[in-house]
Short mmCIF file of C-alpha atoms in Angstrom, two decimals:
data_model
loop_
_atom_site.label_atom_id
_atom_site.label_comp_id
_atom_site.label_asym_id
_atom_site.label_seq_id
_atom_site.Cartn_x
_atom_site.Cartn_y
_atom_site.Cartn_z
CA UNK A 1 -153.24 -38.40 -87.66
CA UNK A 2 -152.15 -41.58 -88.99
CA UNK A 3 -150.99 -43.97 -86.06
CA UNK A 4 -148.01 -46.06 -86.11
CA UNK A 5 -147.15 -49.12 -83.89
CA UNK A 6 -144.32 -50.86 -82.95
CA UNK A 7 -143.30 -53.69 -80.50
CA UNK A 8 -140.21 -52.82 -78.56
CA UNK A 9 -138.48 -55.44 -75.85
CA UNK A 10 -136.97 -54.12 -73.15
CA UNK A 11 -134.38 -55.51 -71.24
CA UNK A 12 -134.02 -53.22 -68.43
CA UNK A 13 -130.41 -55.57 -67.20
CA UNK A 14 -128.61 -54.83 -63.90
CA UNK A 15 -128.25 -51.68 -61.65
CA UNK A 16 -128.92 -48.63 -62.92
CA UNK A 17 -130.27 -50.40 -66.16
CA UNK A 18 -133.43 -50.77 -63.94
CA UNK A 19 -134.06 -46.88 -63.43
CA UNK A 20 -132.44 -45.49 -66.57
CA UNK A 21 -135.07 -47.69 -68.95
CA UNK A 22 -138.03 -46.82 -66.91
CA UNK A 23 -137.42 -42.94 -68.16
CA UNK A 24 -136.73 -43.25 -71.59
CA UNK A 25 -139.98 -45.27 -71.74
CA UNK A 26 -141.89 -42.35 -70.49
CA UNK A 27 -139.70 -40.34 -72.90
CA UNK A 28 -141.12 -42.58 -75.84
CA UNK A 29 -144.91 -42.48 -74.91
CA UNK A 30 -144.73 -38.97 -74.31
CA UNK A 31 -143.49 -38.59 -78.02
CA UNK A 32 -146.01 -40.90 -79.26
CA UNK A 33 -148.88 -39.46 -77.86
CA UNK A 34 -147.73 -35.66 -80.24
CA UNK A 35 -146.36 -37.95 -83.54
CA UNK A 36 -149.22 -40.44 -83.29
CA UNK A 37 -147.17 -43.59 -82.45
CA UNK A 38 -147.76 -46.35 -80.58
CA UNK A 39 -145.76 -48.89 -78.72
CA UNK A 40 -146.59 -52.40 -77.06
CA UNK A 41 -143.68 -53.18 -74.55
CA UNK A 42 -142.29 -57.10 -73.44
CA UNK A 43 -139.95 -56.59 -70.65
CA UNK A 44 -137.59 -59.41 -70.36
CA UNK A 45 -135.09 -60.12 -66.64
CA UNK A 46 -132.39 -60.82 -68.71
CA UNK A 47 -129.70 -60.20 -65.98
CA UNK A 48 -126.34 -60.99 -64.13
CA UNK A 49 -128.96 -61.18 -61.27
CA UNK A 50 -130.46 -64.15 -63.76
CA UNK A 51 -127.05 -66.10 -64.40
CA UNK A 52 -126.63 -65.98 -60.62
CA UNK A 53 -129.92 -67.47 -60.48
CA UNK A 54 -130.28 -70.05 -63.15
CA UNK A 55 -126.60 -69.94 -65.15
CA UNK A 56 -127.63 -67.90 -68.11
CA UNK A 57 -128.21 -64.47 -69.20
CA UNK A 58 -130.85 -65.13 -71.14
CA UNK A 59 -132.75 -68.72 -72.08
CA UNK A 60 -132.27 -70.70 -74.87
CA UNK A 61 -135.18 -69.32 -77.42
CA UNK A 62 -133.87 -65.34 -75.71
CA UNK A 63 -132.94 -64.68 -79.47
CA UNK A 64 -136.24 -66.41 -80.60
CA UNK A 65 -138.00 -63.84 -78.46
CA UNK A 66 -136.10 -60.72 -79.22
CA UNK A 67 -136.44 -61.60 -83.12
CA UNK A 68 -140.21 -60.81 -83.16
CA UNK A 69 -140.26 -57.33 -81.98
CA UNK A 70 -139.42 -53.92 -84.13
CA UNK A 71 -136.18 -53.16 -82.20
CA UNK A 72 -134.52 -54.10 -78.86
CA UNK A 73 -133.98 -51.14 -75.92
CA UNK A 74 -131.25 -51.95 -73.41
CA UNK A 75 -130.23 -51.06 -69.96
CA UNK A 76 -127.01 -52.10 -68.37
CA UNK A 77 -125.36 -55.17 -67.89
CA UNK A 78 -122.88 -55.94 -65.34
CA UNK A 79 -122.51 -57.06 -61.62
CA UNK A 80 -119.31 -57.29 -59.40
CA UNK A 81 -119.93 -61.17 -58.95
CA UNK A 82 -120.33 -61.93 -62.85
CA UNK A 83 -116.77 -61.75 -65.02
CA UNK A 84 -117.75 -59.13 -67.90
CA UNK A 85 -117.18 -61.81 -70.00
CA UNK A 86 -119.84 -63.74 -69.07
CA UNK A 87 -122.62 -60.74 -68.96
CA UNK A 88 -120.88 -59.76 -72.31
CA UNK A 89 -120.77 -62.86 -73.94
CA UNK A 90 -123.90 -64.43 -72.75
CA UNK A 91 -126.45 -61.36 -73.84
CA UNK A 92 -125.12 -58.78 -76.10
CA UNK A 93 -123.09 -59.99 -78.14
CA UNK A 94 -125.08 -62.63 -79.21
CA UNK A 95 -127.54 -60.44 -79.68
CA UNK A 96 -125.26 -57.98 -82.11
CA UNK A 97 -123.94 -61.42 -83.94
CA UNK A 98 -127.38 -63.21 -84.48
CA UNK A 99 -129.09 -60.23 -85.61
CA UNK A 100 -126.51 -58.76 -88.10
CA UNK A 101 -126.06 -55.43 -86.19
CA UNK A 102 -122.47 -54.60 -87.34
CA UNK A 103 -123.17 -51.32 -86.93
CA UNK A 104 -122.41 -49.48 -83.48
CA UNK A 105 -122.91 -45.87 -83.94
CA UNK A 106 -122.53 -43.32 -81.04
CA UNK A 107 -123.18 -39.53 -81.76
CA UNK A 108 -120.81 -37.46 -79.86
CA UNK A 109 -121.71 -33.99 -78.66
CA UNK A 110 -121.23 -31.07 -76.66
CA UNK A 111 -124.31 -29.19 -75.66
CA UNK A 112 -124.53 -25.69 -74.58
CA UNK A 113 -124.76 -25.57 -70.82
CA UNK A 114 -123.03 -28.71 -70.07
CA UNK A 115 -118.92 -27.58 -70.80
CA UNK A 116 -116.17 -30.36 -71.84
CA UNK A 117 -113.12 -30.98 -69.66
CA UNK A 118 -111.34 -30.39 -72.39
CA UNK A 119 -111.18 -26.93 -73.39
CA UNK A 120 -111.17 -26.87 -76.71
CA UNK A 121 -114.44 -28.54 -77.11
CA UNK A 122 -116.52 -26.05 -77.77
CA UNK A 123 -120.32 -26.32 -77.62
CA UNK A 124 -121.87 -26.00 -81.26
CA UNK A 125 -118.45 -26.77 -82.89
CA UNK A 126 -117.98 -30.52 -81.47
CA UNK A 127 -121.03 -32.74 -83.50
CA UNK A 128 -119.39 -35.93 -85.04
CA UNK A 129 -120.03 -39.82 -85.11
CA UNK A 130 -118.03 -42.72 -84.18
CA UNK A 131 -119.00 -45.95 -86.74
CA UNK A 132 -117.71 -49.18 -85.02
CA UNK A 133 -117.43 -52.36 -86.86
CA UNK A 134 -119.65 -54.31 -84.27
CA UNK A 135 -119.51 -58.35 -84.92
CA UNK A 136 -115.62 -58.67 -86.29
CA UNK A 137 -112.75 -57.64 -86.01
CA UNK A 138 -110.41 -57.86 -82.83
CA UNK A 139 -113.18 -59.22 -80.63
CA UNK A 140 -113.88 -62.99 -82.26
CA UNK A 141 -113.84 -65.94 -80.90
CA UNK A 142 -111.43 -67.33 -82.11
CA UNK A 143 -108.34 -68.61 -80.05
CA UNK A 144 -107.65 -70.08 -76.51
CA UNK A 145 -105.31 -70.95 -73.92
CA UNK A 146 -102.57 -73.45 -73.28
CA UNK A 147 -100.98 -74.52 -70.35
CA UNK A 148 -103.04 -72.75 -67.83
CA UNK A 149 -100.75 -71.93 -64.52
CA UNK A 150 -97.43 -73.56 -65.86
CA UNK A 151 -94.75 -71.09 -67.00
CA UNK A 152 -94.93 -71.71 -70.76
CA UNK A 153 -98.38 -70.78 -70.38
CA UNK A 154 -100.12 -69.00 -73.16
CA UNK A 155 -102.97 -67.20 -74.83
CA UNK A 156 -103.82 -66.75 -78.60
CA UNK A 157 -106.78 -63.98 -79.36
CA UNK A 158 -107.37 -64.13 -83.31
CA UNK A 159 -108.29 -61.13 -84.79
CA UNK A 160 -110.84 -61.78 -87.56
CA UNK A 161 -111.27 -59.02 -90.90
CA UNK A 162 -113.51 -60.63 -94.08
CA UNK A 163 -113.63 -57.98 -97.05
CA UNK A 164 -117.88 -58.59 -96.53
CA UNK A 165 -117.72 -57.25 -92.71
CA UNK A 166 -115.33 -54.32 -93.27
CA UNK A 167 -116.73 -53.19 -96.78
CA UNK A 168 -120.17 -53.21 -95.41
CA UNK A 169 -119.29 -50.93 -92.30
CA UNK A 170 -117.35 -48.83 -94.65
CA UNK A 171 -120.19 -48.51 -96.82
CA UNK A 172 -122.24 -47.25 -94.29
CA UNK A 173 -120.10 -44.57 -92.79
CA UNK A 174 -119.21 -43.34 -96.30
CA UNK A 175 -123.14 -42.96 -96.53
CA UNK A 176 -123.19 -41.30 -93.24
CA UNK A 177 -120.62 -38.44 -94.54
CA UNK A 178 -122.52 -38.00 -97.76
CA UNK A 179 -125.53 -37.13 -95.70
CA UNK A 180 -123.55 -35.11 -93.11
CA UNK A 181 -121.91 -33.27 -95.76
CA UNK A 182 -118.70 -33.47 -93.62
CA UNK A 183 -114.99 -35.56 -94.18
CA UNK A 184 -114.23 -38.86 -92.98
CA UNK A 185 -111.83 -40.26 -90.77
CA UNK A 186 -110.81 -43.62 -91.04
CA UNK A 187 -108.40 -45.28 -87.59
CA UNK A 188 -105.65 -47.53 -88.15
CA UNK A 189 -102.59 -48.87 -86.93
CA UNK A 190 -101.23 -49.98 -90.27
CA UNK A 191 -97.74 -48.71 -89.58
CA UNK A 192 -97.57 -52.07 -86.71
CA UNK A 193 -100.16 -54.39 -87.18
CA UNK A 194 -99.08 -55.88 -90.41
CA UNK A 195 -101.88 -57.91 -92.09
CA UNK A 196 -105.46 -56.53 -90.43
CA UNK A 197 -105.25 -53.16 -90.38
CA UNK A 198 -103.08 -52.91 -94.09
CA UNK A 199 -106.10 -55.24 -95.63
CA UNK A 200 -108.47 -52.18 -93.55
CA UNK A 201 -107.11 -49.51 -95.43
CA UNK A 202 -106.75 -50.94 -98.89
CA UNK A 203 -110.67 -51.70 -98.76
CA UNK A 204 -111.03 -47.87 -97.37
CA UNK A 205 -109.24 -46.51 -100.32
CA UNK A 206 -111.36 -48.94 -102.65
CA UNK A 207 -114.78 -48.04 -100.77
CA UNK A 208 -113.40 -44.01 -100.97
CA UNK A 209 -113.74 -44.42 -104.93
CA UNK A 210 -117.06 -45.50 -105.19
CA UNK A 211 -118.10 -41.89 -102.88
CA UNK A 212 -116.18 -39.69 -104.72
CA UNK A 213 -117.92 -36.73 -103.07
CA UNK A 214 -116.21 -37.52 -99.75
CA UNK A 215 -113.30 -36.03 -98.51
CA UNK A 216 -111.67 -38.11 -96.10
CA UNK A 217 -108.23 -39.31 -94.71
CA UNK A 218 -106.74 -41.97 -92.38
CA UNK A 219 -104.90 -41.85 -88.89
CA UNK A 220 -102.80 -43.98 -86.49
CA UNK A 221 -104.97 -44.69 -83.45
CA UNK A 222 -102.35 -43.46 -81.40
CA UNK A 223 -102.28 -40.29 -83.02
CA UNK A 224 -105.81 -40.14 -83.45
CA UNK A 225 -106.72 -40.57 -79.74
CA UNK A 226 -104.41 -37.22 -79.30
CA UNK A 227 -106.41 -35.26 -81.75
CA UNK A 228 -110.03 -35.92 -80.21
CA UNK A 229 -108.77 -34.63 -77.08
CA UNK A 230 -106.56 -31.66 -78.87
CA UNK A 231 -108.79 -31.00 -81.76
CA UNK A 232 -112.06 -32.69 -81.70
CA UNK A 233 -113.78 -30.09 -83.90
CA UNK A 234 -112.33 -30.82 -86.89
CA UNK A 235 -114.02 -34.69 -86.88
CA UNK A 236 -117.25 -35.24 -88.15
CA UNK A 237 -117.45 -39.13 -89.54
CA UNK A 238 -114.83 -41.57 -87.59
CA UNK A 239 -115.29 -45.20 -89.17
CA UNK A 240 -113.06 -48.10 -87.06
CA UNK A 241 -112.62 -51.95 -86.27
CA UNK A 242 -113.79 -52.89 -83.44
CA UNK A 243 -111.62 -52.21 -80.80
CA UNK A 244 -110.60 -49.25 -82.00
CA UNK A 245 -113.71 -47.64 -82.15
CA UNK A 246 -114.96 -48.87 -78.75
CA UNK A 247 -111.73 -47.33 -77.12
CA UNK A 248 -112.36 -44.25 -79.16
CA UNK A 249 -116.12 -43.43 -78.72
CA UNK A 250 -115.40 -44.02 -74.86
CA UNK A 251 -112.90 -41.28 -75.11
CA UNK A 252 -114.96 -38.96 -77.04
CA UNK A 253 -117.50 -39.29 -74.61
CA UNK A 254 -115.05 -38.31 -72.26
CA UNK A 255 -114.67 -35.41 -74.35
CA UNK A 256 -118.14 -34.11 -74.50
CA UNK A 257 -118.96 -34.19 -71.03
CA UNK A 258 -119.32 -37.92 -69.55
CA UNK A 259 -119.93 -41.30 -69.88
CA UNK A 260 -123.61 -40.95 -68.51
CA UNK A 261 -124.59 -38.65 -71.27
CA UNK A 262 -123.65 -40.91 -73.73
CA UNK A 263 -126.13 -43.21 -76.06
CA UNK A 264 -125.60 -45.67 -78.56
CA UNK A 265 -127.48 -47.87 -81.39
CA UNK A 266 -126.11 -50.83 -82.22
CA UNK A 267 -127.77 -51.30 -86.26
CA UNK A 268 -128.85 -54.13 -88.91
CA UNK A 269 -129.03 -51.09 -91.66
CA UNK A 270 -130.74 -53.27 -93.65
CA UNK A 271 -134.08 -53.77 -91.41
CA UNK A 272 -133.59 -57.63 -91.87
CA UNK A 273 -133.33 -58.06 -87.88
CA UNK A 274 -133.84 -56.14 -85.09
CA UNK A 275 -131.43 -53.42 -83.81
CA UNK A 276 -130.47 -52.54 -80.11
CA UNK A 277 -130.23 -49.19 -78.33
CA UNK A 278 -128.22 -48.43 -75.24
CA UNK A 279 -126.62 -46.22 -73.19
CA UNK A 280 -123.19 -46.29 -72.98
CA UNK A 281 -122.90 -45.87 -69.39
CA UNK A 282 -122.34 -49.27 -67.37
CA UNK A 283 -124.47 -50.82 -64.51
CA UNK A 284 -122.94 -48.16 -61.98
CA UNK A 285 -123.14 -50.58 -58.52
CA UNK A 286 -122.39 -47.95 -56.69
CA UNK A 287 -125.23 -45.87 -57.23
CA UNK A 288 -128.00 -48.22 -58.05
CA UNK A 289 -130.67 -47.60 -56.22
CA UNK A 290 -130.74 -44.23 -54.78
CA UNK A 291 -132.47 -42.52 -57.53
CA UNK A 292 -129.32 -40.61 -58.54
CA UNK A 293 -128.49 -41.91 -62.25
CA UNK A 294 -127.94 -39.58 -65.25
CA UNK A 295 -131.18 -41.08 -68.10
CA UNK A 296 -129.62 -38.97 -70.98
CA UNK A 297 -128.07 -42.23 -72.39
CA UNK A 298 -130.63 -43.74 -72.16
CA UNK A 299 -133.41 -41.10 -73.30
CA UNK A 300 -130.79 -40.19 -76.25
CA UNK A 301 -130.74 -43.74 -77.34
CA UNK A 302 -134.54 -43.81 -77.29
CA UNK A 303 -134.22 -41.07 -79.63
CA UNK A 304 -131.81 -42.96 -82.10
CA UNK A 305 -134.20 -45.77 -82.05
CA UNK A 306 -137.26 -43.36 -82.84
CA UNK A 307 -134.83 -42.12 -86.13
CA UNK A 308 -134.27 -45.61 -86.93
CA UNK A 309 -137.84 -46.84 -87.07
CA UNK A 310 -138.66 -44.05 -89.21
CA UNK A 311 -139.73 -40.82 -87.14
CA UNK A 312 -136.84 -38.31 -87.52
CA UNK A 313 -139.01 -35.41 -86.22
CA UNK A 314 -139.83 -36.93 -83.29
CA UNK A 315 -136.58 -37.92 -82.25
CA UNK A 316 -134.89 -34.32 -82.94
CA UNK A 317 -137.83 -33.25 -81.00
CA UNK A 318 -136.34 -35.65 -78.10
CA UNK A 319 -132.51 -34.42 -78.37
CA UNK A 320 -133.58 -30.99 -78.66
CA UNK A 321 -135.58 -31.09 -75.57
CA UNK A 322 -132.42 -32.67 -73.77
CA UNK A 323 -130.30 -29.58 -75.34
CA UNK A 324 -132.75 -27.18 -73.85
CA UNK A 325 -132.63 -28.32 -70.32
CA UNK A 326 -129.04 -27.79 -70.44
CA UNK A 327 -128.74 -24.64 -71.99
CA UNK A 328 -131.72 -22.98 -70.50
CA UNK A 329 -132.19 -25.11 -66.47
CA UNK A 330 -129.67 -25.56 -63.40
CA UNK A 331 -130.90 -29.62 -63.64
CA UNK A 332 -128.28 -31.63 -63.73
CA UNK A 333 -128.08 -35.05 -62.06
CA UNK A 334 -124.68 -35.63 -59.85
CA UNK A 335 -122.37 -36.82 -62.29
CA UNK A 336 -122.79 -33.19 -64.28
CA UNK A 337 -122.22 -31.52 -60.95
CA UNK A 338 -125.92 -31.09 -59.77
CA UNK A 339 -128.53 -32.69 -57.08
CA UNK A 340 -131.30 -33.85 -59.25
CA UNK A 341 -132.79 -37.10 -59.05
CA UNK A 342 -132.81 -39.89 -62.39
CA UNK A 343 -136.71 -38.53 -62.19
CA UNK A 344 -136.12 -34.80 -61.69
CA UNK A 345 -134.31 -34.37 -64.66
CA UNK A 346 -136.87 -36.94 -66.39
CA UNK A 347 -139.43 -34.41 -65.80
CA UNK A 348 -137.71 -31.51 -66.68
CA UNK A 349 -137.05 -33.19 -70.40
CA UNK A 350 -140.76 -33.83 -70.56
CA UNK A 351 -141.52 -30.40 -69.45
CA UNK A 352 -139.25 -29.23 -72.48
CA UNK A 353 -140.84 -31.49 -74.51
#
């Protein structure tokens, strides 16, 4: 068998981060060991418990360090004595900006075994993918705030759409359908935001033409978030700026059974840079460190990273052994109603493995 190798940094962050990482990483050299791939592992501290430290999420050269290595596998971040916008802002999204991953892609999916609070999610009908633009869009920098504590005060958030960032998201979710073989949905809120999200749909309907085998149609956000709670079979491809498609792949992981479940990659298509996986799930405080956290996130996002360097196989292998537990085992950590243990249901993938 030929081997393969890659370097992977981990940055195992705050709280649950900590015990989540440690089991996808047994996850990954389990699968290595039957595909004939190899990883070498840098573990980096890179942690509210850091800035509290020494002021910083991450050092100066952080980037410097993450750049060498074949692709970047995340925790959590977040700690009740850190503003989000200093964990968020100090470690991931420079990360996402440096290293051109303007993709964020979450799967969204309801396996047998583990049923949706929303009845009409059906296990085996409800499979689709939520694109986000990931380095534009409503969350730039630019803007500020005047007058702080005086009654004129004020605050100006600039919203930030170039035809390169949004074609080349579009691109890649019309790609995604063509694969899929299923229609594509594109979010918008053209009929109130007046320059962004008009300037969004003309490039959709230009990007449309050049994938002519593509079916696909656009929706208000508002009405949209309705219709993955109402109807989420009938999705299969949702591209969307992004803050729309943060608030929506929350809510369709809602949808298919919980935020612990959930993974996420956030992708340089191109290969140019590293990309980053991570569960979707935050730092959870409030269980970290009893042993109780749901690893599907994070095993499911080892598996997306597996499919992005290359080894499709061995990351349906991974997904499908998740899907088996479910369908086929009582395990089931607390947040999915059960008693197992973050290592329990560790083993009981590996066993299906």
């Amino acid at each position: 068998m030929t081997q393969t190798h890659h370097s992977i940094a981990l940055i195992p962050g705050d709280g649950i981060g900590t015990e989540v990482l440690p089991a996808a990483r047994e996850v990954l050299d389990t699968l290595g060991h039957r595909h004939g791939i190899t990883f070498a592992y840098e573990e980096f501290d890179w942690s509210c418990e850091r800035y509290l430290r020494l002021g910083s999420m991450m050092p100066e050269d952080g980037l410097d360090r993450l750049r060498r290595h074949d692709a970047i596998l995340l925790g959590a971040v977040g700690h009740p004595g850190v503003p989000d916008h200093a964990s968020l802002w100090g470690l991931l999204i420079p990360i996402r900006r440096a290293f051109a991953q303007y993709v964020n892609l979450r799967p969204i999916r309801v396996f047998d075994g583990l049923p949706s609070p929303v009845r009409t999610a059906v296990p085996g009908e409800v499979d689709f993918v939520v694109v986000r633009e990931n380095t534009e869009g409503e969350y730039s920098e630019i803007g500020g705030r005047m007058n702080r504590g005086r009654p004129d005060e004020m605050a100006v958030q600039q919203a930030v759409f170039t035809r390169a960032g949004v074609t080349r998201v579009l691109d890649y979710a019309f790609r995604l359908a063509e694969r899929r073989g299923g229609p594509l949905t594109s979010a918008t809120k053209s009929n109130g935001i007046v320059h962004t999200m008009p300037f969004w749909d003309e490039l959709v309907a230009e990007r449309a033409a050049a994938h002519p085998a593509v079916e696909w149609n656009q929706e208000h956000i508002d009405a949209l978030a309705a219709k993955f709670v109402l109807d989420p079979a009938r999705f299969d491809v949702v591209v969307a700026s992004n803050l729309f498609g943060d608030i929506l792949s929350d809510l369709a992981a809602a949808v298919a059974g919980g935020i612990g479940i959930a993974p996420s990659a956030n992708l340089n298509p191109e290969g140019e840079h590293p990309s980053m996986f991570e569960p979707v799930h935050g730092s959870a405080p409030d269980i970290a460190g009893q042993g109780i956290a749901n690893p599907i996130g994070a095993i499911w996002s080892a598996a997306m990273m597996l499919d992005h360097l290359g080894h499709p196989g061995a990351a349906a292998d991974v997904t499908g052994a998740i899907a088996r537990v479910l369908a086929t085992t009582p395990v089931r950590t607390r947040d999915l109603g059960g008693r197992a243990s973050t290592t329990e249901f560790t083993a009981a993938v590996l066993r299906h493995l």
